[in-house]
PDB file of C-alpha atoms and ligand atoms in Angstrom:
ATOM      1  CA  MET T   1      25.652  -9.861 -65.685  1.00 84.00           C
ATOM      2  CA  ARG T   2      22.994 -11.391 -68.515  1.00 82.00           C
ATOM      3  CA  ASP T   3      25.134 -14.238 -69.423  1.00 88.00           C
ATOM      4  CA  GLU T   4      26.282 -15.100 -66.072  1.00 89.00           C
ATOM      5  CA  LEU T   5      22.800 -15.281 -65.002  1.00 90.00           C
ATOM      6  CA  ALA T   6      21.672 -17.429 -67.861  1.00 89.00           C
ATOM      7  CA  GLU T   7      24.723 -19.809 -66.983  1.00 90.00           C
ATOM      8  CA  ILE T   8      23.326 -20.093 -63.401  1.00 90.00           C
ATOM      9  CA  LEU T   9      20.003 -20.407 -64.421  1.00 89.00           C
ATOM     10  CA  ALA T  10      20.971 -23.312 -66.983  1.00 88.00           C
ATOM     11  CA  GLU T  11      22.403 -25.457 -64.041  1.00 88.00           C
ATOM     12  CA  TYR T  12      18.911 -25.740 -62.861  1.00 84.00           C
ATOM     13  CA  GLY T  13      17.064 -25.919 -65.767  1.00 76.00           C
ATOM     14  CA  GLY T  14      13.809 -28.187 -65.140  1.00 58.00           C
ATOM     15  CA  GLU T  15      14.508 -28.419 -61.379  1.00 66.00           C
ATOM     16  CA  LYS T  16      11.569 -27.762 -59.356  1.00 63.00           C
ATOM     17  CA  GLY T  17      11.928 -26.263 -55.746  1.00 76.00           C
ATOM     18  CA  ALA T  18      15.824 -25.293 -56.736  1.00 89.00           C
ATOM     19  CA  LEU T  19      14.636 -21.332 -55.992  1.00 92.00           C
ATOM     20  CA  ILE T  20      16.902 -21.148 -52.764  1.00 93.00           C
ATOM     21  CA  PRO T  21      19.996 -22.788 -54.133  1.00 93.00           C
ATOM     22  CA  ILE T  22      19.544 -20.438 -57.266  1.00 94.00           C
ATOM     23  CA  LEU T  23      19.352 -17.598 -54.821  1.00 95.00           C
ATOM     24  CA  GLN T  24      22.608 -18.724 -53.076  1.00 94.00           C
ATOM     25  CA  ARG T  25      24.344 -18.981 -56.509  1.00 94.00           C
ATOM     26  CA  ILE T  26      23.682 -15.787 -57.325  1.00 94.00           C
ATOM     27  CA  GLN T  27      24.464 -13.980 -54.324  1.00 92.00           C
ATOM     28  CA  GLU T  28      27.814 -16.148 -54.024  1.00 89.00           C
ATOM     29  CA  LYS T  29      28.551 -14.539 -57.988  1.00 89.00           C
ATOM     30  CA  PHE T  30      27.698 -11.155 -57.171  1.00 89.00           C
ATOM     31  CA  GLY T  31      27.735 -10.778 -53.411  1.00 86.00           C
ATOM     32  CA  TYR T  32      23.814  -9.980 -53.524  1.00 92.00           C
ATOM     33  CA  LEU T  33      20.769 -10.252 -55.527  1.00 95.00           C
ATOM     34  CA  PRO T  34      20.594  -7.734 -58.067  1.00 94.00           C
ATOM     35  CA  GLU T  35      17.326  -6.596 -59.339  1.00 94.00           C
ATOM     36  CA  GLU T  36      17.783  -7.956 -62.904  1.00 94.00           C
ATOM     37  CA  ALA T  37      18.646 -11.314 -61.315  1.00 94.00           C
ATOM     38  CA  ILE T  38      15.300 -11.405 -59.368  1.00 95.00           C
ATOM     39  CA  SER T  39      13.589 -10.531 -62.584  1.00 93.00           C
ATOM     40  CA  GLU T  40      15.475 -13.488 -64.804  1.00 92.00           C
ATOM     41  CA  ILE T  41      14.406 -15.894 -61.987  1.00 91.00           C
ATOM     42  CA  ALA T  42      10.811 -14.924 -62.310  1.00 92.00           C
ATOM     43  CA  LYS T  43      11.059 -15.427 -66.080  1.00 90.00           C
ATOM     44  CA  PHE T  44      12.779 -18.771 -65.730  1.00 88.00           C
ATOM     45  CA  SER T  45      10.767 -20.097 -62.880  1.00 86.00           C
ATOM     46  CA  ARG T  46       7.576 -18.364 -64.081  1.00 87.00           C
ATOM     47  CA  MET T  47       7.186 -17.113 -60.502  1.00 90.00           C
ATOM     48  CA  ALA T  48       5.749 -13.637 -60.053  1.00 94.00           C
ATOM     49  CA  GLU T  49       8.736 -10.971 -58.996  1.00 95.00           C
ATOM     50  CA  SER T  50       7.236 -10.242 -55.460  1.00 95.00           C
ATOM     51  CA  GLU T  51       6.847 -14.040 -54.898  1.00 94.00           C
ATOM     52  CA  ILE T  52      10.498 -14.310 -55.172  1.00 94.00           C
ATOM     53  CA  PHE T  53      11.110 -11.123 -53.239  1.00 94.00           C
ATOM     54  CA  GLY T  54       9.160 -12.468 -50.516  1.00 94.00           C
ATOM     55  CA  VAL T  55      10.992 -15.679 -50.381  1.00 93.00           C
ATOM     56  CA  ALA T  56      14.302 -14.049 -50.467  1.00 94.00           C
ATOM     57  CA  SER T  57      13.433 -11.688 -47.732  1.00 94.00           C
ATOM     58  CA  PHE T  58      12.329 -14.519 -45.396  1.00 93.00           C
ATOM     59  CA  TYR T  59      15.993 -15.277 -45.166  1.00 90.00           C
ATOM     60  CA  ALA T  60      18.623 -12.993 -43.575  1.00 84.00           C
ATOM     61  CA  GLN T  61      21.250 -14.437 -45.424  1.00 87.00           C
ATOM     62  CA  PHE T  62      20.081 -12.793 -48.508  1.00 92.00           C
ATOM     63  CA  TYR T  63      21.057  -9.176 -49.269  1.00 91.00           C
ATOM     64  CA  PHE T  64      19.276  -6.885 -52.049  1.00 92.00           C
ATOM     65  CA  THR T  65      21.841  -4.322 -52.265  1.00 90.00           C
ATOM     66  CA  ARG T  66      25.542  -4.534 -53.234  1.00 91.00           C
ATOM     67  CA  ARG T  67      27.730  -5.651 -50.247  1.00 91.00           C
ATOM     68  CA  GLY T  68      31.142  -4.853 -49.040  1.00 93.00           C
ATOM     69  CA  GLN T  69      33.937  -6.963 -49.882  1.00 91.00           C
ATOM     70  CA  HIS T  70      34.305  -7.930 -46.139  1.00 94.00           C
ATOM     71  CA  THR T  71      31.405  -7.736 -43.450  1.00 94.00           C
ATOM     72  CA  VAL T  72      32.223  -6.520 -40.294  1.00 97.00           C
ATOM     73  CA  LYS T  73      29.842  -8.044 -37.442  1.00 97.00           C
ATOM     74  CA  VAL T  74      29.930  -6.161 -33.916  1.00 98.00           C
ATOM     75  CA  CYS T  75      28.344  -8.552 -31.082  1.00 97.00           C
ATOM     76  CA  LEU T  76      26.065  -6.973 -28.931  1.00 97.00           C
ATOM     77  CA  GLY T  77      24.899 -10.057 -26.975  1.00 97.00           C
ATOM     78  CA  THR T  78      24.733  -9.700 -23.474  1.00 97.00           C
ATOM     79  CA  ALA T  79      28.306 -10.888 -22.465  1.00 97.00           C
ATOM     80  CA  CYS T  80      29.717  -8.496 -25.318  1.00 98.00           C
ATOM     81  CA  HIS T  81      26.859  -5.873 -24.016  1.00 97.00           C
ATOM     82  CA  VAL T  82      28.358  -5.843 -20.597  1.00 97.00           C
ATOM     83  CA  ARG T  83      31.913  -5.399 -21.761  1.00 97.00           C
ATOM     84  CA  GLY T  84      31.245  -2.467 -23.788  1.00 96.00           C
ATOM     85  CA  GLY T  85      30.031  -3.687 -27.102  1.00 97.00           C
ATOM     86  CA  GLU T  86      27.950  -0.685 -27.630  1.00 97.00           C
ATOM     87  CA  ARG T  87      30.841   1.832 -27.632  1.00 97.00           C
ATOM     88  CA  ILE T  88      32.719  -1.002 -29.832  1.00 98.00           C
ATOM     89  CA  LEU T  89      30.019  -0.332 -32.330  1.00 98.00           C
ATOM     90  CA  ASP T  90      29.755   3.246 -31.920  1.00 97.00           C
ATOM     91  CA  GLU T  91      33.459   3.625 -32.834  1.00 97.00           C
ATOM     92  CA  VAL T  92      32.967   1.221 -35.851  1.00 97.00           C
ATOM     93  CA  LYS T  93      30.148   3.156 -37.289  1.00 97.00           C
ATOM     94  CA  ARG T  94      32.220   6.461 -36.532  1.00 97.00           C
ATOM     95  CA  GLU T  95      34.965   5.037 -38.468  1.00 96.00           C
ATOM     96  CA  LEU T  96      33.366   3.318 -41.345  1.00 96.00           C
ATOM     97  CA  GLY T  97      30.745   6.489 -41.414  1.00 96.00           C
ATOM     98  CA  VAL T  98      27.737   4.177 -41.874  1.00 96.00           C
ATOM     99  CA  GLU T  99      24.844   2.456 -39.657  1.00 95.00           C
ATOM    100  CA  SER T 100      24.325  -0.974 -39.112  1.00 93.00           C
ATOM    101  CA  GLY T 101      23.535  -2.417 -42.095  1.00 90.00           C
ATOM    102  CA  GLY T 102      25.205  -0.282 -44.271  1.00 93.00           C
ATOM    103  CA  THR T 103      28.040  -0.602 -46.594  1.00 95.00           C
ATOM    104  CA  THR T 104      31.141   2.010 -47.047  1.00 96.00           C
ATOM    105  CA  LYS T 105      31.327   4.148 -50.204  1.00 94.00           C
ATOM    106  CA  ASP T 106      33.866   2.013 -52.014  1.00 94.00           C
ATOM    107  CA  TYR T 107      32.303  -0.993 -51.010  1.00 93.00           C
ATOM    108  CA  LYS T 108      35.136  -2.251 -48.556  1.00 95.00           C
ATOM    109  CA  LEU T 109      33.101  -2.918 -45.610  1.00 96.00           C
ATOM    110  CA  SER T 110      29.529  -3.571 -44.613  1.00 96.00           C
ATOM    111  CA  LEU T 111      28.812  -3.467 -40.820  1.00 96.00           C
ATOM    112  CA  GLU T 112      26.321  -5.621 -39.039  1.00 94.00           C
ATOM    113  CA  ARG T 113      25.203  -5.843 -35.585  1.00 94.00           C
ATOM    114  CA  VAL T 114      24.832  -9.664 -34.172  1.00 94.00           C
ATOM    115  CA  ALA T 115      23.429 -11.231 -30.975  1.00 94.00           C
ATOM    116  CA  CYS T 116      26.119 -13.577 -29.673  1.00 95.00           C
ATOM    117  CA  PHE T 117      28.793 -15.448 -31.771  1.00 92.00           C
ATOM    118  CA  GLY T 118      28.988 -18.152 -29.084  1.00 94.00           C
ATOM    119  CA  SER T 119      32.392 -16.920 -27.982  1.00 95.00           C
ATOM    120  CA  CYS T 120      31.460 -15.202 -24.891  1.00 97.00           C
ATOM    121  CA  ALA T 121      34.526 -15.863 -23.154  1.00 97.00           C
ATOM    122  CA  LEU T 122      36.525 -13.387 -25.643  1.00 97.00           C
ATOM    123  CA  ALA T 123      33.570 -10.703 -25.116  1.00 97.00           C
ATOM    124  CA  PRO T 124      33.426  -8.049 -26.680  1.00 98.00           C
ATOM    125  CA  VAL T 125      33.855  -9.680 -29.818  1.00 98.00           C
ATOM    126  CA  MET T 126      34.104  -8.228 -33.348  1.00 98.00           C
ATOM    127  CA  VAL T 127      33.963 -10.869 -36.523  1.00 97.00           C
ATOM    128  CA  ILE T 128      35.061  -9.698 -40.014  1.00 97.00           C
ATOM    129  CA  ASP T 129      33.954 -12.626 -42.553  1.00 93.00           C
ATOM    130  CA  LYS T 130      35.380 -15.589 -40.555  1.00 92.00           C
ATOM    131  CA  ASN T 131      38.231 -13.844 -38.253  1.00 96.00           C
ATOM    132  CA  VAL T 132      37.089 -13.688 -34.558  1.00 97.00           C
ATOM    133  CA  TYR T 133      38.674 -10.941 -32.789  1.00 98.00           C
ATOM    134  CA  GLY T 134      38.118 -11.042 -28.933  1.00 97.00           C
ATOM    135  CA  ARG T 135      38.407  -8.596 -26.194  1.00 98.00           C
ATOM    136  CA  MET T 136      38.114  -5.566 -28.220  1.00 97.00           C
ATOM    137  CA  THR T 137      39.117  -2.224 -27.438  1.00 97.00           C
ATOM    138  CA  ILE T 138      38.558   1.026 -29.525  1.00 96.00           C
ATOM    139  CA  ALA T 139      41.822   1.008 -30.377  1.00 97.00           C
ATOM    140  CA  LYS T 140      42.452  -2.548 -31.451  1.00 97.00           C
ATOM    141  CA  ALA T 141      38.801  -1.975 -33.686  1.00 97.00           C
ATOM    142  CA  LYS T 142      40.576   0.783 -35.116  1.00 96.00           C
ATOM    143  CA  ASP T 143      44.007  -1.107 -36.004  1.00 96.00           C
ATOM    144  CA  ILE T 144      41.804  -3.816 -37.240  1.00 97.00           C
ATOM    145  CA  LEU T 145      39.534  -1.951 -39.563  1.00 97.00           C
ATOM    146  CA  ASP T 146      42.638  -0.234 -41.319  1.00 95.00           C
ATOM    147  CA  GLU T 147      43.953  -3.346 -42.353  1.00 95.00           C
ATOM    148  CA  TYR T 148      40.897  -4.520 -43.914  1.00 94.00           C
ATOM    149  CA  ARG T 149      40.808  -0.975 -45.253  1.00 89.00           C
ATOM    150  CA  ARG T 150      44.220  -1.127 -46.620  1.00 85.00           C
ATOM    151  CA  GLY T 151      43.866  -4.641 -48.026  1.00 73.00           C
TER     152      GLY T 151
HETATM  153  S1  FES R   1      27.595 -12.029 -26.172  1.00 77.82           S
HETATM  154 FE1  FES R   1      29.069 -11.620 -27.511  1.00 77.82          FE
HETATM  155  S2  FES R   1      29.970 -13.885 -28.095  1.00 77.82           S
HETATM  156 FE2  FES R   1      28.408 -14.076 -26.641  1.00 77.82          FE
END
């Protein structure tokens, strides 16, 4: 991991204000921001680790624990809620054995709940990575999850 971090940091050598792009590159590479990365960035940019952590925590896009290969998002916005989004989420939690924000033990899938994807006509909606699955039912959700678990 060290060499990969050094490589990424070298790309930003001397650039001021590059913290966010550095964090983005590291997350792209590892899928999250490992502790070791935070301390390497701290040395590189002469910032306190707590300061970097503070900046990264401000943005919902950054994760501090290893994520699954795929991210399952279940919508609980108004339209989806009214059409049973909560039941879909409960089923997905049960199937994966994780709570919202959690990741399966095999690191295949992470689960999140969100408030509206802007596809309300398709409610209830589940999104995996960039694929939107509409008019979700418990049976459909189970089949779709199986595809990703096998893949
Ligand atoms: S409320 Fe779920 S997509 Fe809008």
